[in-house]
PDB file of C-alpha atoms in Angstrom:
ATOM      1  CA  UNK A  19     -10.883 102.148  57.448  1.00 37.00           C
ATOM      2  CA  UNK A  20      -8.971 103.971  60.290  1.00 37.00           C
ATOM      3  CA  UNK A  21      -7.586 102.009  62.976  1.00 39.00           C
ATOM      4  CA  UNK A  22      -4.985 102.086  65.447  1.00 40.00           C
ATOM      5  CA  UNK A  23      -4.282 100.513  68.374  1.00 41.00           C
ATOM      6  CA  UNK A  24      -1.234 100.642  71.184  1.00 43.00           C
ATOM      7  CA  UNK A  25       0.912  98.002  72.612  1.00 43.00           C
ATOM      8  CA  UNK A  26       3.556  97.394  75.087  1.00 42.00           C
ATOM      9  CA  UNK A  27       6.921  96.013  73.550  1.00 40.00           C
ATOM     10  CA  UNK A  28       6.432  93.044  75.765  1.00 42.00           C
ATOM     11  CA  UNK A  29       2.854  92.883  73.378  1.00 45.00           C
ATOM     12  CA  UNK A  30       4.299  93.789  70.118  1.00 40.00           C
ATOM     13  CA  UNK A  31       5.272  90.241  68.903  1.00 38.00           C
ATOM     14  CA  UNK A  32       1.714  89.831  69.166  1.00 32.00           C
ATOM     15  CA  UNK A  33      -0.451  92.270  67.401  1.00 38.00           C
ATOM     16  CA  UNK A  34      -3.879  93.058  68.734  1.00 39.00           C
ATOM     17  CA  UNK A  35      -6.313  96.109  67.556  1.00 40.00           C
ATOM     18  CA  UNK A  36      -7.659  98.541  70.272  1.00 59.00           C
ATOM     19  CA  UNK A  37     -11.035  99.977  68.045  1.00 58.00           C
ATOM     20  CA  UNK A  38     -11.687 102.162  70.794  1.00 56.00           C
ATOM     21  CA  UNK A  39      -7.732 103.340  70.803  1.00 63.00           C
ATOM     22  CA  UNK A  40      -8.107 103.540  66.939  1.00 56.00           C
ATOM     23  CA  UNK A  41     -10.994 106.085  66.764  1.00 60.00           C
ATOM     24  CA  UNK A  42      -9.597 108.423  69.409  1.00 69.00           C
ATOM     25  CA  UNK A  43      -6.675 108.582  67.604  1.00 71.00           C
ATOM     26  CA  UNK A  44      -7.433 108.872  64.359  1.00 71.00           C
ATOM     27  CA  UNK A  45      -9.725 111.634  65.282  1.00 79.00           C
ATOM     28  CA  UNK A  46      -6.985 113.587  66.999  1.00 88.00           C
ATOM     29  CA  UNK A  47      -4.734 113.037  64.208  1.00 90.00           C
ATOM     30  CA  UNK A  48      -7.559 115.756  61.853  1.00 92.00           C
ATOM     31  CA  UNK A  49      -8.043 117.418  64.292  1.00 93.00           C
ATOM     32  CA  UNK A  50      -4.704 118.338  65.217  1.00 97.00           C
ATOM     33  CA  UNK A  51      -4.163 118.937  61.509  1.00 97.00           C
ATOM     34  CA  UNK A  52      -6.901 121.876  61.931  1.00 97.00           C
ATOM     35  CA  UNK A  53      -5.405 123.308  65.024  1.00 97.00           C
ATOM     36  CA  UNK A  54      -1.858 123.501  63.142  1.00 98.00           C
ATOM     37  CA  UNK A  55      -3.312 125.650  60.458  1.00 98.00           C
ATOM     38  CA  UNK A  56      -4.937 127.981  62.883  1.00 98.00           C
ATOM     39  CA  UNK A  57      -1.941 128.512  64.807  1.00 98.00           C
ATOM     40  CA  UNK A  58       0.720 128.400  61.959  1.00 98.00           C
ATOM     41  CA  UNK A  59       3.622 127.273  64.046  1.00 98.00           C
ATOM     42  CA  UNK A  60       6.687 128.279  63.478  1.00 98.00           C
ATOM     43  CA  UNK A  61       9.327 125.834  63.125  1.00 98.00           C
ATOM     44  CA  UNK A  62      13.350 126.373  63.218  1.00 98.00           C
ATOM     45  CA  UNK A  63      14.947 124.129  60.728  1.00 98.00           C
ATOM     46  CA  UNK A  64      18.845 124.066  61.558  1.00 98.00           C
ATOM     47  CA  UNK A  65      18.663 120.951  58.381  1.00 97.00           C
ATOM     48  CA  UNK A  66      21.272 120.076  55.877  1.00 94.00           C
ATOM     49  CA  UNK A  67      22.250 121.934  52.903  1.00 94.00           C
ATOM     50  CA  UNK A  68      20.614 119.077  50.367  1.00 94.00           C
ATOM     51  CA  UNK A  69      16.964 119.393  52.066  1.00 96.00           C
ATOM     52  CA  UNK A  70      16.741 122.549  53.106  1.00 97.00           C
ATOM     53  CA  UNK A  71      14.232 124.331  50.005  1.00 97.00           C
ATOM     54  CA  UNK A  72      11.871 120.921  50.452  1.00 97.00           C
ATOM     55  CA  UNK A  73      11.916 121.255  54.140  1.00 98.00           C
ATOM     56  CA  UNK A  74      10.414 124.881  53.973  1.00 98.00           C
ATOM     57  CA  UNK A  75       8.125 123.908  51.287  1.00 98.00           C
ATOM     58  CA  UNK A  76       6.467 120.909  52.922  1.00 98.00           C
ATOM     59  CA  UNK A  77       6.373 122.916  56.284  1.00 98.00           C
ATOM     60  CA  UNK A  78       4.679 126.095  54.244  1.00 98.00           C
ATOM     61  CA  UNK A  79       2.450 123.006  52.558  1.00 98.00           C
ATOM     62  CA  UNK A  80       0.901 121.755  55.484  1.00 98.00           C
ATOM     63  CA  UNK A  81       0.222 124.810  56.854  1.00 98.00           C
ATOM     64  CA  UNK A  82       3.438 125.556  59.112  1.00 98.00           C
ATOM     65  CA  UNK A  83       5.988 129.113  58.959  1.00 98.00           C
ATOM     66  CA  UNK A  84       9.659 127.254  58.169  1.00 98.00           C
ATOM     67  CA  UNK A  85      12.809 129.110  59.348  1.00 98.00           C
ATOM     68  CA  UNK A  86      16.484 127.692  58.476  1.00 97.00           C
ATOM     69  CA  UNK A  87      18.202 130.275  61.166  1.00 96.00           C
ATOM     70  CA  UNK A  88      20.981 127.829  61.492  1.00 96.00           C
ATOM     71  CA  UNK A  89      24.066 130.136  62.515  1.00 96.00           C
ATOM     72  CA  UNK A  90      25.457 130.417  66.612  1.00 97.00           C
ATOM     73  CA  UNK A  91      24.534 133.365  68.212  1.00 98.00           C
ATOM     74  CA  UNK A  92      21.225 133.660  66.218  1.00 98.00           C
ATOM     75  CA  UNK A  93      20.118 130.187  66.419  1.00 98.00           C
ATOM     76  CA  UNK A  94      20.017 129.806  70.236  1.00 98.00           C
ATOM     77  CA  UNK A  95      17.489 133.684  70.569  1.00 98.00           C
ATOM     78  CA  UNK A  96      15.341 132.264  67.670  1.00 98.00           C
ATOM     79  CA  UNK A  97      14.660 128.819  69.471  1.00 98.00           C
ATOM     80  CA  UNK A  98      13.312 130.690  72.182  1.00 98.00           C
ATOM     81  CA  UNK A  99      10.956 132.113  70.034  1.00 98.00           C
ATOM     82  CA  UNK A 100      10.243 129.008  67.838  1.00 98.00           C
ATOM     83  CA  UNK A 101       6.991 126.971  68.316  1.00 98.00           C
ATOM     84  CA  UNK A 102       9.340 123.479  67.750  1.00 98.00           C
ATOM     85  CA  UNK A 103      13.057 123.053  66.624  1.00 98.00           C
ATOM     86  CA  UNK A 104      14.328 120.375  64.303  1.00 98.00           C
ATOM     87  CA  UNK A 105      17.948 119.284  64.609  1.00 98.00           C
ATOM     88  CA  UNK A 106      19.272 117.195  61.630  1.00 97.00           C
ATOM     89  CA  UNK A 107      22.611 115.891  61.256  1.00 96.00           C
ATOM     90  CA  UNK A 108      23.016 115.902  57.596  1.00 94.00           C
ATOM     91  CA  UNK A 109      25.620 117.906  57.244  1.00 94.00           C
ATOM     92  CA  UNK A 110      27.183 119.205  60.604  1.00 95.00           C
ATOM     93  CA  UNK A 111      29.719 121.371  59.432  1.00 95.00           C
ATOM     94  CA  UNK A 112      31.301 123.283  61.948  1.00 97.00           C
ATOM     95  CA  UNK A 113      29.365 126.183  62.687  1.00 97.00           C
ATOM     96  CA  UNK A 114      26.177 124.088  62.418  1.00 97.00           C
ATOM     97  CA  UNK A 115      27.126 121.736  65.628  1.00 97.00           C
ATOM     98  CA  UNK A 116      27.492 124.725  67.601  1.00 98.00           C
ATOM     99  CA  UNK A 117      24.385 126.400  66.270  1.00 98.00           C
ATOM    100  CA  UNK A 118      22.470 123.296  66.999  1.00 98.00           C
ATOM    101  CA  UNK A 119      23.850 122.815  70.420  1.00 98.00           C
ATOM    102  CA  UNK A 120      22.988 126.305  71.118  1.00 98.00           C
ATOM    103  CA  UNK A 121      19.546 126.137  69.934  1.00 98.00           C
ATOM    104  CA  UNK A 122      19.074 122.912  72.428  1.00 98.00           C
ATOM    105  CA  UNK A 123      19.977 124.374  74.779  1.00 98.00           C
ATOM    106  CA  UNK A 124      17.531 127.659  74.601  1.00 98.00           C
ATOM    107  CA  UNK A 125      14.527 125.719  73.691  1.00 98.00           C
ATOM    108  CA  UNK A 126      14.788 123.133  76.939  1.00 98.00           C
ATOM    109  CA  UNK A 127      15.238 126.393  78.978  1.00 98.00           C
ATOM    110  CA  UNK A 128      11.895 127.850  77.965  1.00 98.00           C
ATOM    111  CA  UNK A 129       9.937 124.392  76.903  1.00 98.00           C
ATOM    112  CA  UNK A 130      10.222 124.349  72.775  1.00 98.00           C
ATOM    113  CA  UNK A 131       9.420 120.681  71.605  1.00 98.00           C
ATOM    114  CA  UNK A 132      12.996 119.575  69.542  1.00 98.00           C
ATOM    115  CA  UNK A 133      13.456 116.981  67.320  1.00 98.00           C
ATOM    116  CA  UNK A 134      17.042 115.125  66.764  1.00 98.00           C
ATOM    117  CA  UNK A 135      17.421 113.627  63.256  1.00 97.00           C
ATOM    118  CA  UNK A 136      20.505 111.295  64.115  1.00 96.00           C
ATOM    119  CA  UNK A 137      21.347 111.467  59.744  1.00 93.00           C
ATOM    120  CA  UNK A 138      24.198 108.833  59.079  1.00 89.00           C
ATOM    121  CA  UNK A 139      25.306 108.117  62.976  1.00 92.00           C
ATOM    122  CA  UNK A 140      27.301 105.023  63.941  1.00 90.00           C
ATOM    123  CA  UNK A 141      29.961 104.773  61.163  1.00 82.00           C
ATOM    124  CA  UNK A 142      31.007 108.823  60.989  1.00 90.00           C
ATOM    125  CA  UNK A 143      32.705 109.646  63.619  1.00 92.00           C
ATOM    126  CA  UNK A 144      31.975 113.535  64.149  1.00 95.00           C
ATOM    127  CA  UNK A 145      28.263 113.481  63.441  1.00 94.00           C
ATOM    128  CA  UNK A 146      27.925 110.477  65.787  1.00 95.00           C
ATOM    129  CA  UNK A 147      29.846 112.296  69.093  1.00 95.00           C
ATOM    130  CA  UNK A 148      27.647 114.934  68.032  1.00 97.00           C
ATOM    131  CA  UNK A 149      24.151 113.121  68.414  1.00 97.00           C
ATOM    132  CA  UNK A 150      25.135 111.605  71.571  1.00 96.00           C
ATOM    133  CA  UNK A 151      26.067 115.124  73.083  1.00 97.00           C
ATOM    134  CA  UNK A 152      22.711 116.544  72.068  1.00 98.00           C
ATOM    135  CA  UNK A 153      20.733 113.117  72.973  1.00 97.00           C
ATOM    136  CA  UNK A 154      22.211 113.642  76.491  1.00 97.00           C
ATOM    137  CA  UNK A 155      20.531 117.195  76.520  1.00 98.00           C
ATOM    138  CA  UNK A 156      17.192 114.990  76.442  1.00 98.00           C
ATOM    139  CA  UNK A 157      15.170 115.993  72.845  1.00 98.00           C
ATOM    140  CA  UNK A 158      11.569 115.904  72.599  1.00 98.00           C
ATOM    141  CA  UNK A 159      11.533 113.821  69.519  1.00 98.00           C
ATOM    142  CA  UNK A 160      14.030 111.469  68.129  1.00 98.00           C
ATOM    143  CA  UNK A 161      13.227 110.447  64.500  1.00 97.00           C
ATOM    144  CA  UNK A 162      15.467 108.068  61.941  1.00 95.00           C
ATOM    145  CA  UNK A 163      15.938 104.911  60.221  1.00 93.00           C
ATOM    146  CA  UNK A 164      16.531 101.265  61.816  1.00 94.00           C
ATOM    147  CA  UNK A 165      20.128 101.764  61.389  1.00 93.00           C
ATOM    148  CA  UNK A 166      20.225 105.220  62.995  1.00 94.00           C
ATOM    149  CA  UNK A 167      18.263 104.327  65.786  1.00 96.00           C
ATOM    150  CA  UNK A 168      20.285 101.276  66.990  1.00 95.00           C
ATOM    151  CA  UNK A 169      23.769 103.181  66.345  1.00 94.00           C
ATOM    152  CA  UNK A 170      22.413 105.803  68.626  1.00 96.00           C
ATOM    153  CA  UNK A 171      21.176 103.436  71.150  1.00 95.00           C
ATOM    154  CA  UNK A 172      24.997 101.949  70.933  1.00 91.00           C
ATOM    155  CA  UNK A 173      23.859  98.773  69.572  1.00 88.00           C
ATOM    156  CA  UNK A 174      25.290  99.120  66.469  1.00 73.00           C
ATOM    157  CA  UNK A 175      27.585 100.466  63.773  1.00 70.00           C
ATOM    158  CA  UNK A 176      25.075 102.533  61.431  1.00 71.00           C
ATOM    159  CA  UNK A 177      23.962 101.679  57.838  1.00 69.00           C
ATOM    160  CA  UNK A 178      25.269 102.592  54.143  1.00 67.00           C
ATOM    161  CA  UNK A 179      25.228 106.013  54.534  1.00 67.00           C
ATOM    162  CA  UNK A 180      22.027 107.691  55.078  1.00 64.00           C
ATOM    163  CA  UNK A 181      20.290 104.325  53.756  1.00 71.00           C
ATOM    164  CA  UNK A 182      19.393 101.499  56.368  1.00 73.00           C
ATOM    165  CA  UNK A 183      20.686  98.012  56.711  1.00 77.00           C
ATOM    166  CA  UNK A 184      18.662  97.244  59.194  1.00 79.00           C
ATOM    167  CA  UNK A 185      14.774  96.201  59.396  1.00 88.00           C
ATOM    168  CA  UNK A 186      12.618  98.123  61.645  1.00 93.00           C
ATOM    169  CA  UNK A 187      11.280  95.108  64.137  1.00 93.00           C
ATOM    170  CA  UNK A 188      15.117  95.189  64.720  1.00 92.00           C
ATOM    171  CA  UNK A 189      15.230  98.628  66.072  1.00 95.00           C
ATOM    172  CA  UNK A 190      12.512  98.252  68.123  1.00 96.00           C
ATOM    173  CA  UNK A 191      14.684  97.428  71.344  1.00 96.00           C
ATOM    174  CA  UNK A 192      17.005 100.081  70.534  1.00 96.00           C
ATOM    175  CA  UNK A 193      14.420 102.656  70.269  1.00 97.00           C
ATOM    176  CA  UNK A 194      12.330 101.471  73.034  1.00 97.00           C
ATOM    177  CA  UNK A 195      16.355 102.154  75.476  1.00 97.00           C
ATOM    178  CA  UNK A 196      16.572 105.419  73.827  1.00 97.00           C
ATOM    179  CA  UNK A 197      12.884 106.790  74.721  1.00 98.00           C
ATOM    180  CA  UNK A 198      13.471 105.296  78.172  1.00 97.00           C
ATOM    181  CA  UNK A 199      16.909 106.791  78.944  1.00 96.00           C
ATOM    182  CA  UNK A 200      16.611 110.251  77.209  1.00 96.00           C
ATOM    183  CA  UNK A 201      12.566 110.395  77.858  1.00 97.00           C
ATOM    184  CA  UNK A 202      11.836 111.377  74.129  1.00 98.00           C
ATOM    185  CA  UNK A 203       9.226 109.428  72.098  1.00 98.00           C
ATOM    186  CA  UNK A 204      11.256 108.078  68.888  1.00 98.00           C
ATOM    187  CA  UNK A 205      10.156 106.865  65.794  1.00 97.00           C
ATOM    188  CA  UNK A 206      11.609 104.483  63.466  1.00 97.00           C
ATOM    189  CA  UNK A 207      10.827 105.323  59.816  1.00 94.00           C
ATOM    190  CA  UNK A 208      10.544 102.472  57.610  1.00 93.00           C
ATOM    191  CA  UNK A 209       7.345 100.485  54.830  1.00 92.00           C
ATOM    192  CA  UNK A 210       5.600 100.287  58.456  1.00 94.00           C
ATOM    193  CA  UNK A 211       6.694 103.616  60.664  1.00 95.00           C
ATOM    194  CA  UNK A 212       7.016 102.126  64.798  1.00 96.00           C
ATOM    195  CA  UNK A 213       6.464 104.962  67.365  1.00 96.00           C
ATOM    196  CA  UNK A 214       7.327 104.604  70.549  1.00 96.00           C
ATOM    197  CA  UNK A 215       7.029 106.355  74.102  1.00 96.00           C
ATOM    198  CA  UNK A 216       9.269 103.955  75.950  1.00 96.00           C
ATOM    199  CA  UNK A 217       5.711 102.381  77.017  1.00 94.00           C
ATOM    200  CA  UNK A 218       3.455 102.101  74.126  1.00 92.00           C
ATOM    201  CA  UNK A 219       4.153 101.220  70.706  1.00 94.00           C
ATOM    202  CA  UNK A 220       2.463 102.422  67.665  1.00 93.00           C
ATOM    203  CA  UNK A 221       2.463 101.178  64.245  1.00 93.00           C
ATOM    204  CA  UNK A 222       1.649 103.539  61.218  1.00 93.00           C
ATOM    205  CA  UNK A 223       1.538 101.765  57.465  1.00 93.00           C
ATOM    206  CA  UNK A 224       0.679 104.303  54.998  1.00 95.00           C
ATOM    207  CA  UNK A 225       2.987 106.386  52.729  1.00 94.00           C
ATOM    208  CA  UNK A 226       5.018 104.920  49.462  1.00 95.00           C
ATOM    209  CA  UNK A 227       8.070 104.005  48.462  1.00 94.00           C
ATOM    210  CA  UNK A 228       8.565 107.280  46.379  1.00 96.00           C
ATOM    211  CA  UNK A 229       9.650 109.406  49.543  1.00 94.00           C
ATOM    212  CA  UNK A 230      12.876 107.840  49.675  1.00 93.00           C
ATOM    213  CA  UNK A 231      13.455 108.335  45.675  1.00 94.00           C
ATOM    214  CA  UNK A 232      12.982 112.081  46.548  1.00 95.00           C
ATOM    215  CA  UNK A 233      16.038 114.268  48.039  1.00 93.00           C
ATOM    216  CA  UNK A 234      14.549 115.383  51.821  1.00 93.00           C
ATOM    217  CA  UNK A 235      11.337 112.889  51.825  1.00 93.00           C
ATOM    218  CA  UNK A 236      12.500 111.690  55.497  1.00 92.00           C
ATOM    219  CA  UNK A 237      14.192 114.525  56.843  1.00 95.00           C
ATOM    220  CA  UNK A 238      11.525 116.882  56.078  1.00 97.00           C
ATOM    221  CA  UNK A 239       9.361 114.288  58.218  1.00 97.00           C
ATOM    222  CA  UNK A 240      11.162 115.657  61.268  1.00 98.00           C
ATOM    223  CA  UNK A 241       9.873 119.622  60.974  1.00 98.00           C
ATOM    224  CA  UNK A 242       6.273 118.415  60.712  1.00 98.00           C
ATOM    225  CA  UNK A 243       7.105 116.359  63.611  1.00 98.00           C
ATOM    226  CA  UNK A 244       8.536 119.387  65.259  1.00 98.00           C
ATOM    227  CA  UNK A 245       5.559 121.732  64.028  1.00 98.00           C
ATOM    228  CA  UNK A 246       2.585 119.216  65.461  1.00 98.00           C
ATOM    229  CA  UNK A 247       5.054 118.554  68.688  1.00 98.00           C
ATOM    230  CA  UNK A 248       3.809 122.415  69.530  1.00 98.00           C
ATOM    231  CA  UNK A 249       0.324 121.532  69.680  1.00 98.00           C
ATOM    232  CA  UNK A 250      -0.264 119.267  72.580  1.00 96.00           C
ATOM    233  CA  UNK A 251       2.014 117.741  75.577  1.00 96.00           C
ATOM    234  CA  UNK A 252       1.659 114.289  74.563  1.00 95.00           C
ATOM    235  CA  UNK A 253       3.942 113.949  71.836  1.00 96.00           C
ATOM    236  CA  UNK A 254       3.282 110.228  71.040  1.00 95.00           C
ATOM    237  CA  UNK A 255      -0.235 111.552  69.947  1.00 95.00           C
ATOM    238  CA  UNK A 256       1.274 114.235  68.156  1.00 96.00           C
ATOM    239  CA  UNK A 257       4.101 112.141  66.856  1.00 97.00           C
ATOM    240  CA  UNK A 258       1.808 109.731  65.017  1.00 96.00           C
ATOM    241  CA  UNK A 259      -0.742 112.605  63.938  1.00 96.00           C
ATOM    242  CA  UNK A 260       2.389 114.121  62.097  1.00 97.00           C
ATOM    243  CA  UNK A 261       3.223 110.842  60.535  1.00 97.00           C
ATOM    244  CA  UNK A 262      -0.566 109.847  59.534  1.00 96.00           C
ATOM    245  CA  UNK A 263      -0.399 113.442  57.894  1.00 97.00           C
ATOM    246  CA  UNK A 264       2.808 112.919  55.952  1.00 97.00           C
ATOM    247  CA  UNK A 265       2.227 109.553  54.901  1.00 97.00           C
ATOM    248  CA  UNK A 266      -1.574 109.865  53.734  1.00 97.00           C
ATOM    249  CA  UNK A 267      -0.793 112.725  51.343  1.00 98.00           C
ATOM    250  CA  UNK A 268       2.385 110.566  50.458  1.00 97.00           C
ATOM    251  CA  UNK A 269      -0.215 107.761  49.286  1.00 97.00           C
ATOM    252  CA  UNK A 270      -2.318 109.807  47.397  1.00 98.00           C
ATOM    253  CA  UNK A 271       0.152 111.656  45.658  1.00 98.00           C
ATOM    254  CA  UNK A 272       1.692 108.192  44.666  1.00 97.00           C
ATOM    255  CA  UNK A 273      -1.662 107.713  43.551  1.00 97.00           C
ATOM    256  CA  UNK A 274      -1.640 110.277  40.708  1.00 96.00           C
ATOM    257  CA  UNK A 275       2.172 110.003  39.869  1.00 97.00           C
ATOM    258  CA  UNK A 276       4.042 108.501  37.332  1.00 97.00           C
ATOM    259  CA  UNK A 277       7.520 108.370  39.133  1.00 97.00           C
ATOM    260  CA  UNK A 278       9.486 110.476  41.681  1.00 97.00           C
ATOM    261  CA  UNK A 279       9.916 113.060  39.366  1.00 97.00           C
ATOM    262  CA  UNK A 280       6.053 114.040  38.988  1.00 98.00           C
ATOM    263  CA  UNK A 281       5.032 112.610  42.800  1.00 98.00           C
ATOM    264  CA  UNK A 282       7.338 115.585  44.758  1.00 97.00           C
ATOM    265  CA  UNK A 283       5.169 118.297  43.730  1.00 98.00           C
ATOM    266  CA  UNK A 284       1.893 116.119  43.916  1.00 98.00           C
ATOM    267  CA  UNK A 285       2.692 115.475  47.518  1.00 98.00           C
ATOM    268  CA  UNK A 286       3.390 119.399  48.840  1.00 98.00           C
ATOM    269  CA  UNK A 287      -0.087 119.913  46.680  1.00 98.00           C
ATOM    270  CA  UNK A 288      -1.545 116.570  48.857  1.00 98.00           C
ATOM    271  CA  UNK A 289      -0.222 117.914  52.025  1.00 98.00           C
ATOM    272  CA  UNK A 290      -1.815 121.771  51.374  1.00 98.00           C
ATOM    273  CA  UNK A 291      -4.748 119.812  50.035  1.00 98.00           C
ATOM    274  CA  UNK A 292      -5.324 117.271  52.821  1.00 98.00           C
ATOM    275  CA  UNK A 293      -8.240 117.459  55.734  1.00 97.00           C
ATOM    276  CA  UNK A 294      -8.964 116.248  58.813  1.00 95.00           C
ATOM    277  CA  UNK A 295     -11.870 113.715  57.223  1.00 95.00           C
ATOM    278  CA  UNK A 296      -9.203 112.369  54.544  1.00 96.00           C
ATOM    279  CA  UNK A 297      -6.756 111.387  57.717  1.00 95.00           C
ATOM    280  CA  UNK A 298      -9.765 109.969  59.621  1.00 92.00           C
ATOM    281  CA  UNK A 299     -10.782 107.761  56.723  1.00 93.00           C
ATOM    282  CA  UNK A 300      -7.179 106.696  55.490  1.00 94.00           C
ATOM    283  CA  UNK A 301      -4.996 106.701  58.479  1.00 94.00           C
ATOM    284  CA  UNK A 302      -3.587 102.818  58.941  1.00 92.00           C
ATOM    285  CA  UNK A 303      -2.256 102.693  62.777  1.00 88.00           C
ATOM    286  CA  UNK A 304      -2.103  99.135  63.886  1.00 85.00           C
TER     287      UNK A 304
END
């Protein structure tokens, strides 16, 4: 059954289901999947140098155009052009922070949705004056783990690497300051995926543990985020269309796996396989 309902953060100690909320949702959710494969966005990827080939092929799976122009004086023209940009801290190396600053830049002048991946903040010192610098140039989209997402709210020293110490009811204060201050709806990935606008919070609990046994299973979350982010001005709704998407085909890949090995190319074929009556049906938004 599909259902998903929003709450305040005052409410979310105290779960309640909005059916009427959960329908309209879950319906935009497929049918935002349709309109992304009849427009074919295409998203810049400026992405780190471990995820880079997944990231193109799970944007090319789900029906999006991927394009890593990551370099300064390119990177900045091609946002302009871009339907969404994803920014991911991964690995900034030099050249990279000033590509990524420059794309920023270009796609708030002409309105392109962009998406910060904070990768690793709180405990690294470069990365971590770098995501503040392009938080204060106000993102679209703000996507990463507990950890992440309290380090950049300044609440907290980051986790073990790119792996979380942190549970995700924690980070819902942090994130909740964050969409407030910078106006970007963030989502904290985690077993249950919280969404939030600042306002409204929204719960999504499908997906498997296997994405985070496979190299770019989060980060490549961010360029679908990016690619539905060009579809419609309220990016909550698009925000938890993107992760019903990912985390649907995620399930029934898992489904027809026998480890991490065999599930990463079950999910691209899951996410090229997946319609808008399969998210409908199996979407869990609470």
């Amino acid at each position: 059954m599909s259902r998903m309902s929003i709450r305040t953060p005052q409410q979310s100690a105290h779960p309640s289901t909005d059916e009427s909320a959960a329908g309209g949702f879950a319906s935009a959710a497929g049918d935002l999947l349709d309109r992304l494969r009849e427009r074919t966005p295409l998203v810049q990827s400026i992405t780190n140098a471990v995820v880079t080939n997944f990231t193109a092929n799970v944007l090319l799976a789900v029906g999006a155009a991927p394009a890593m122009t990551d370099i300064p004086t390119e990177a900045g023209p091609f946002a302009r052009i871009a339907s969404g940009v994803l920014l991911n801290l991964g690995t900034p190396q030099a050249e990279q922070r000033e590509a990524m600053i420059e794309a920023a830049t270009a796609a708030n002048e002409v309105g392109t949705p962009w998406v910060l991946d904070p990768v690793a903040v709180g405990s690294l010192p470069v990365r971590t004056a770098l995501a503040a610098e392009l938080l204060a140039l106000r993102p679209t989209i703000v996507r990463g783990n507990a950890s992440e997402i309290i380090a950049l709210a300044g609440l907290g020293a980051g986790g073990r690497g790119v792996d979380s110490t942190d549970s995700v009811d924690s980070a819902i204060e942090a994130a909740t300051a964050i969409a407030r201050r910078s106006g970007a709806v963030v989502a904290i990935s985690g077993p249950t995926d919280v969404i939030t606008d600042g306002e409204r919070i929204v719960r999504c609990s499908n997906g498997h543990a296997w994405l985070t046994l496979v190299t770019g299973g989060g980060c490549a979350l961010g360029a679908v985020f990016a690619a539905f982010a060009s579809l419609d001005d309220d990016r909550l709704l698009t925000t938890v269309a993107a992760t019903s998407v990912y985390t649907v085909a995620a399930q029934l890949a898992a489904a027809e796996s026998r480890g991490p090995g065999s599930f990463a190319p079950a999910f691209l074929d899951r996410l090229h396989l997946l319609d808008a009556e399969t998210v409908h049906r199996l979407a869990v938004v609470a």
